[in-house]
Amino acid sequence: MTTTAVDGNAAAGALFEAYGREMTLVVATCTACGQAGPLAETVAYLQAPGVVLRCRRCDAVLIVVVAHQGGTVAHESSVRLPGGDV
Amino acid sequence: MARAAVRGRLNWQVGTVVDLIDESTHVRSVVLDLPDWPGHRAGQHVDVRLTAEDGYQAQRSYSLASSPEDGQVVLTVEVLDDGEVSPYLAGELQVGDQLELRGPIGGYFVWTADLGGPLQLFAGGSGVVPFRAMLRHRAAANGGVPVRLLYSARRLEDVIYRDELGRLAANGETDIRFTLTREWPDPWGGYRRRVDREMVEQVAWSPEDRPLVYVCGPTGFVETVADAMVELGHDQAAIRTERFGPSGG
């Protein structure tokens, strides 16, 4: 079950930990194919040690959220997030 | 008005199980007392964390089945055959036990009465759970918008909240329809197959009605419905989706 693909809604808690705020409504742009949409609609794989969010259109890795000992960190890959407050 | 916090920390808190309700043979609702619960919006979920004696932790997300007005936190859990968390929550957990959870979480798959309608809901299996919260919230907000719910389940025995849905359907402007995909009783007036575009077209508001659309269930179900709604002319931005994997939550 831990490798089942769900969507970004299931990553909401991890994203909150990493970014300090609710992120599922944030519109993310895949820099590999240009697809843009809320993070809630990305493909999410929930597996230790982290959560992987992939572009629903081209499967590029957008964000990997990992819980380190010092805190939860979002490693951004092929993604562009809006700057400033959303 | 203060909403559920959108800034700051998302803290783990401990709740005590105060009641357990068998919704079906494989589904159980867990009623929790959470002293620090800040309130929530219909559609939000919580993350539940279980810690084994050896320190191993497993975490899963569960939609809140209770409405903000209910005054108690209710989760509805379906037992998955290969589940790590669900067999414990839906089987071994006892009244008086404690659970570690964080929430409420989610800002995307949320409906509040002030958003208006009409409401178009599509539930696949345990995808109906957040819609119970939405329908209860709608009732507490004194009805208001018209709502249509299509609920897909394998068999009639797998349909949860049946009595409550029946009561809600008796209110004005509430249309609840079912499709059973594996077995159905005789007689049966509902649909008898997996959801498809034709079924979506029959139950859906027209695009001119500009419904707020929520689709929740296994990925295949959600994709079929969302694609059909877009093909029928509905605005993609008005369709909110929540997928929880191939065959269950």
Coordinates of C-alpha atoms in Angstrom, one line a residue:
Chain A
M1 CA 0.0 0.0 0.0
T2 CA 2.8 2.4 0.6
T3 CA 3.7 2.6 -3.1
T4 CA 0.2 3.1 -4.2
A5 CA -0.4 6.3 -6.1
V6 CA -2.8 8.7 -4.5
D7 CA -3.0 12.4 -5.1
G8 CA -1.5 15.5 -3.4
N9 CA -4.4 15.7 -0.9
A10 CA -2.8 12.8 1.0
A11 CA 0.5 14.8 1.1
A12 CA -1.1 17.8 2.7
G13 CA 0.2 17.1 6.2
A14 CA 3.7 16.5 5.0
L15 CA 3.6 19.6 2.8
F16 CA 2.3 21.7 5.7
E17 CA 5.2 20.4 7.9
A18 CA 7.7 21.4 5.2
Y19 CA 6.4 24.7 4.1
G20 CA 4.7 25.8 7.3
R21 CA 1.3 26.4 5.6
E22 CA -1.5 24.7 3.7
M23 CA -0.2 23.9 0.3
T24 CA -2.8 21.8 -1.6
L25 CA -4.3 24.8 -3.3
V26 CA -1.0 26.2 -4.5
V27 CA -0.7 26.1 -8.3
A28 CA 2.5 24.4 -9.2
T29 CA 4.0 24.4 -12.7
C30 CA 5.9 21.4 -14.0
T31 CA 9.1 22.7 -15.5
A32 CA 9.5 19.6 -17.6
C33 CA 6.2 19.8 -19.5
G34 CA 4.5 23.0 -18.5
Q35 CA 1.5 21.4 -16.9
A36 CA 0.1 23.7 -14.1
G37 CA -2.4 22.9 -11.4
P38 CA -3.0 22.7 -7.7
L39 CA -0.6 20.5 -5.7
A40 CA -3.7 18.5 -4.6
E41 CA -4.1 17.2 -8.1
T42 CA -0.5 15.9 -8.5
V43 CA 0.3 12.2 -8.3
A44 CA 1.6 11.4 -4.8
Y45 CA 3.5 8.3 -3.8
L46 CA 3.6 7.9 0.0
Q47 CA 6.5 5.8 1.0
A48 CA 9.4 5.9 3.5
P49 CA 11.4 8.0 3.8
G50 CA 9.3 10.6 2.1
V51 CA 6.4 11.7 -0.1
V52 CA 7.0 12.0 -3.8
L53 CA 4.8 14.3 -5.9
R54 CA 4.9 13.8 -9.6
C55 CA 3.4 15.6 -12.6
R56 CA 0.2 14.0 -13.6
R57 CA 0.9 14.6 -17.3
C58 CA 4.6 13.7 -17.7
D59 CA 5.5 11.9 -14.5
A60 CA 8.4 14.3 -13.7
V61 CA 9.3 14.5 -10.0
L62 CA 8.0 17.8 -8.7
I63 CA 8.6 17.7 -5.0
V64 CA 10.0 15.1 -2.5
V65 CA 9.1 15.7 1.1
V66 CA 11.4 14.0 3.6
A67 CA 11.2 14.0 7.4
H68 CA 14.7 14.5 8.7
Q69 CA 15.6 14.4 12.3
G70 CA 15.7 18.2 12.5
G71 CA 12.5 18.7 10.6
T72 CA 10.6 18.1 7.5
V73 CA 12.1 19.3 4.3
A74 CA 10.7 19.7 0.8
H75 CA 13.2 19.1 -2.0
E76 CA 11.9 20.8 -5.1
S77 CA 12.8 19.3 -8.5
S78 CA 11.0 20.0 -11.7
V79 CA 8.6 22.4 -10.2
R80 CA 7.9 26.1 -10.1
L81 CA 5.8 27.4 -7.3
P82 CA 4.4 30.9 -7.1
G83 CA 6.5 33.4 -5.2
G84 CA 5.3 35.1 -2.1
D85 CA 2.0 34.6 -0.4
V86 CA -0.6 32.5 -2.0
Chain B
M1 CA -14.0 34.9 11.6
A2 CA -11.2 32.6 12.6
R3 CA -10.8 29.6 10.3
A4 CA -8.9 26.5 11.0
A5 CA -5.2 27.6 11.1
V6 CA -3.6 27.9 7.7
R7 CA -0.3 29.2 9.1
G8 CA 2.0 27.8 11.7
R9 CA 2.6 24.3 13.0
L10 CA 0.5 21.3 12.5
N11 CA 0.7 19.6 15.9
W12 CA 0.2 16.0 16.7
Q13 CA -2.4 15.7 19.4
V14 CA -3.8 12.7 21.3
G15 CA -7.5 11.9 21.3
T16 CA -9.5 9.3 23.2
V17 CA -11.9 6.9 21.6
V18 CA -15.4 7.5 23.1
D19 CA -17.5 5.4 20.7
L20 CA -17.2 2.9 17.9
I21 CA -19.9 2.3 15.3
D22 CA -20.0 -0.5 12.9
E23 CA -21.0 0.9 9.6
S24 CA -20.7 -2.3 7.7
T25 CA -18.7 -5.6 8.0
H26 CA -15.5 -3.9 6.9
V27 CA -16.1 -0.3 7.9
R28 CA -16.1 1.3 11.4
S29 CA -16.5 4.8 12.6
V30 CA -14.3 6.0 15.4
V31 CA -15.6 8.9 17.6
L32 CA -12.9 10.8 19.3
D33 CA -12.6 13.3 22.1
L34 CA -9.9 15.8 21.3
P35 CA -9.5 18.5 23.9
D36 CA -7.4 20.8 21.6
W37 CA -9.5 20.4 18.5
P38 CA -9.7 23.8 16.7
G39 CA -12.7 23.0 14.5
H40 CA -12.6 22.0 10.9
R41 CA -14.3 22.4 7.5
A42 CA -16.2 19.6 5.7
G43 CA -13.9 17.7 3.4
Q44 CA -10.8 18.1 5.5
H45 CA -8.9 15.1 6.9
V46 CA -6.6 14.1 9.6
D47 CA -3.3 12.1 9.7
V48 CA -3.4 9.3 12.2
R49 CA -0.1 7.9 13.4
L50 CA 0.4 4.5 15.1
T51 CA 3.6 3.7 17.0
A52 CA 4.5 0.0 17.6
E53 CA 6.4 -1.1 20.7
D54 CA 9.6 -1.3 18.7
G55 CA 9.2 2.3 17.6
Y56 CA 8.0 1.6 14.1
Q57 CA 5.5 4.2 13.0
A58 CA 2.8 4.0 10.4
Q59 CA 0.7 7.0 9.3
R60 CA -2.5 7.3 7.2
S61 CA -4.9 10.0 6.3
Y62 CA -8.6 9.7 7.0
S63 CA -11.3 12.1 6.0
L64 CA -13.4 13.6 8.8
A65 CA -16.9 12.1 8.7
S66 CA -18.2 14.7 11.1
S67 CA -19.4 18.1 10.2
P68 CA -18.0 21.2 11.9
E69 CA -21.3 21.6 13.8
D70 CA -21.2 18.0 15.2
G71 CA -19.0 19.0 18.1
Q72 CA -17.1 15.7 17.9
V73 CA -14.5 14.3 15.7
V74 CA -15.5 11.2 13.7
L75 CA -13.4 9.1 11.4
T76 CA -14.7 6.3 9.3
V77 CA -12.2 3.6 8.5
E78 CA -12.4 0.8 5.9
V79 CA -10.4 -2.3 6.6
L80 CA -8.0 -3.0 3.8
D81 CA -6.7 -6.5 3.5
D82 CA -3.1 -5.5 3.3
G83 CA -3.5 -2.4 5.5
E84 CA -1.0 -1.5 8.2
V85 CA -3.2 0.9 10.0
S86 CA -6.8 0.2 9.1
P87 CA -7.1 -3.3 10.6
Y88 CA -6.1 -1.8 13.9
L89 CA -8.4 1.2 13.7
A90 CA -11.4 -0.8 12.4
G91 CA -10.8 -3.9 14.4
E92 CA -8.7 -3.8 17.6
L93 CA -9.2 -0.3 18.8
Q94 CA -11.4 -0.1 21.9
V95 CA -13.3 2.6 23.6
G96 CA -10.9 4.3 26.0
D97 CA -7.9 3.8 23.8
Q98 CA -5.9 6.8 22.6
L99 CA -5.0 7.8 19.1
E100 CA -2.3 10.2 17.9
L101 CA -3.5 12.4 15.0
R102 CA -2.8 15.8 13.5
G103 CA -5.3 18.1 11.7
P104 CA -7.5 19.3 10.4
I105 CA -5.6 19.2 7.1
G106 CA -6.6 20.3 3.6
G107 CA -7.8 23.4 1.9
Y108 CA -8.5 22.1 -1.6
F109 CA -11.1 19.4 -1.1
V110 CA -13.4 21.5 1.1
W111 CA -17.0 22.8 0.9
T112 CA -18.4 25.4 3.2
A113 CA -22.0 26.6 2.8
D114 CA -21.0 30.1 1.9
L115 CA -19.5 28.6 -1.4
G116 CA -23.0 28.0 -2.6
G117 CA -24.0 25.4 -5.2
P118 CA -25.5 23.5 -6.7
L119 CA -23.4 20.7 -5.3
Q120 CA -22.5 17.7 -7.4
L121 CA -20.9 14.9 -5.5
F122 CA -19.5 11.6 -6.8
A123 CA -18.4 9.0 -4.2
G124 CA -16.6 5.7 -4.9
G125 CA -16.6 3.3 -2.0
S126 CA -15.3 5.0 1.1
G127 CA -15.0 8.2 -0.9
V128 CA -18.4 8.9 0.6
V129 CA -16.9 9.8 4.0
P130 CA -16.1 13.5 3.3
F131 CA -19.5 13.9 1.7
R132 CA -21.1 12.8 4.9
A133 CA -19.4 15.8 6.5
M134 CA -20.5 18.1 3.7
L135 CA -24.1 16.9 3.7
R136 CA -24.3 17.3 7.5
H137 CA -22.8 20.7 7.3
R138 CA -25.3 21.6 4.6
A139 CA -28.2 20.4 6.8
A140 CA -26.8 22.4 9.7
A141 CA -26.6 25.5 7.6
N142 CA -30.3 25.0 6.9
G143 CA -30.3 23.2 3.6
G144 CA -29.6 25.9 1.1
V145 CA -28.2 24.6 -2.1
P146 CA -29.5 21.7 -4.2
V147 CA -27.3 18.6 -4.1
R148 CA -26.9 15.5 -6.2
L149 CA -24.8 12.5 -4.9
L150 CA -23.9 9.5 -7.0
Y151 CA -22.5 6.8 -4.7
S152 CA -20.8 3.7 -6.2
A153 CA -20.3 0.6 -4.1
R154 CA -19.6 -3.1 -4.8
R155 CA -22.7 -4.4 -3.0
L156 CA -25.6 -3.0 -1.1
E157 CA -24.0 -4.4 2.1
D158 CA -21.0 -2.1 1.4
V159 CA -23.1 1.0 1.4
I160 CA -22.4 2.9 4.6
Y161 CA -24.5 5.6 6.2
R162 CA -27.6 4.1 4.5
D163 CA -30.1 5.3 7.1
E164 CA -28.6 8.7 7.3
L165 CA -28.5 9.1 3.6
G166 CA -32.1 8.0 3.4
R167 CA -33.0 10.7 5.9
L168 CA -31.0 13.4 4.0
A169 CA -32.5 12.4 0.7
A170 CA -36.0 13.0 2.1
N171 CA -35.2 16.7 2.5
G172 CA -35.9 18.9 -0.4
E173 CA -33.5 19.2 -3.3
T174 CA -31.4 16.3 -2.3
D175 CA -30.9 13.6 -4.9
I176 CA -28.9 10.5 -3.9
R177 CA -28.4 7.7 -6.4
F178 CA -26.5 4.5 -6.2
T179 CA -24.7 2.2 -8.5
L180 CA -23.6 -1.3 -7.4
T181 CA -20.8 -2.8 -9.4
R182 CA -20.6 -6.4 -8.4
E183 CA -23.9 -7.6 -6.9
W184 CA -27.3 -6.1 -6.5
P185 CA -30.5 -7.2 -4.8
D186 CA -33.6 -8.1 -6.8
P187 CA -35.5 -5.8 -7.2
W188 CA -33.0 -3.0 -7.6
G189 CA -33.8 0.4 -9.0
G190 CA -30.3 1.9 -9.0
Y191 CA -27.5 1.5 -11.5
R192 CA -25.8 -1.9 -11.9
R193 CA -22.3 -1.1 -13.2
R194 CA -19.1 0.8 -12.8
V195 CA -19.5 4.5 -13.4
D196 CA -19.1 5.6 -17.0
R197 CA -19.7 8.7 -19.0
E198 CA -23.3 7.8 -19.8
M199 CA -24.1 7.5 -16.1
V200 CA -22.3 10.7 -15.2
E201 CA -24.3 12.5 -17.9
Q202 CA -27.5 11.2 -16.6
V203 CA -26.9 12.3 -13.0
A204 CA -25.0 15.5 -13.6
W205 CA -26.3 19.1 -13.5
S206 CA -25.8 20.8 -16.8
P207 CA -22.7 23.0 -17.2
E208 CA -25.1 26.0 -17.3
D209 CA -26.0 25.3 -13.7
R210 CA -22.4 25.8 -12.8
P211 CA -22.2 23.2 -10.1
L212 CA -19.5 22.8 -7.6
V213 CA -18.2 19.3 -8.3
Y214 CA -16.4 17.0 -5.8
V215 CA -15.2 13.5 -6.7
C216 CA -13.7 11.2 -4.1
G217 CA -12.7 7.6 -4.4
P218 CA -10.3 5.2 -6.0
T219 CA -8.1 6.7 -8.7
G220 CA -9.9 4.9 -11.6
F221 CA -13.3 6.1 -10.4
V222 CA -12.1 9.7 -10.0
E223 CA -10.5 9.8 -13.3
T224 CA -13.5 8.4 -15.1
V225 CA -15.9 10.9 -13.5
A226 CA -13.6 13.9 -13.8
D227 CA -12.9 13.2 -17.4
A228 CA -16.5 12.7 -18.2
M229 CA -17.5 16.0 -16.5
V230 CA -14.9 17.9 -18.5
E231 CA -16.1 16.3 -21.7
L232 CA -19.6 17.3 -20.8
G233 CA -18.5 20.9 -20.7
H234 CA -18.0 21.5 -17.0
D235 CA -15.2 23.9 -15.9
Q236 CA -12.2 22.0 -14.8
A237 CA -11.5 24.5 -12.1
A238 CA -14.9 23.8 -10.6
I239 CA -14.1 20.1 -10.2
R240 CA -12.3 19.1 -7.0
T241 CA -10.8 15.6 -6.8
E242 CA -9.5 13.3 -4.1
R243 CA -8.0 10.0 -5.1
F244 CA -6.9 7.4 -2.6
G245 CA -5.4 4.6 -4.6
P246 CA -6.7 1.7 -6.7
S247 CA -9.2 -0.1 -4.6
G248 CA -9.8 1.5 -1.3
G249 CA -8.8 4.1 1.3

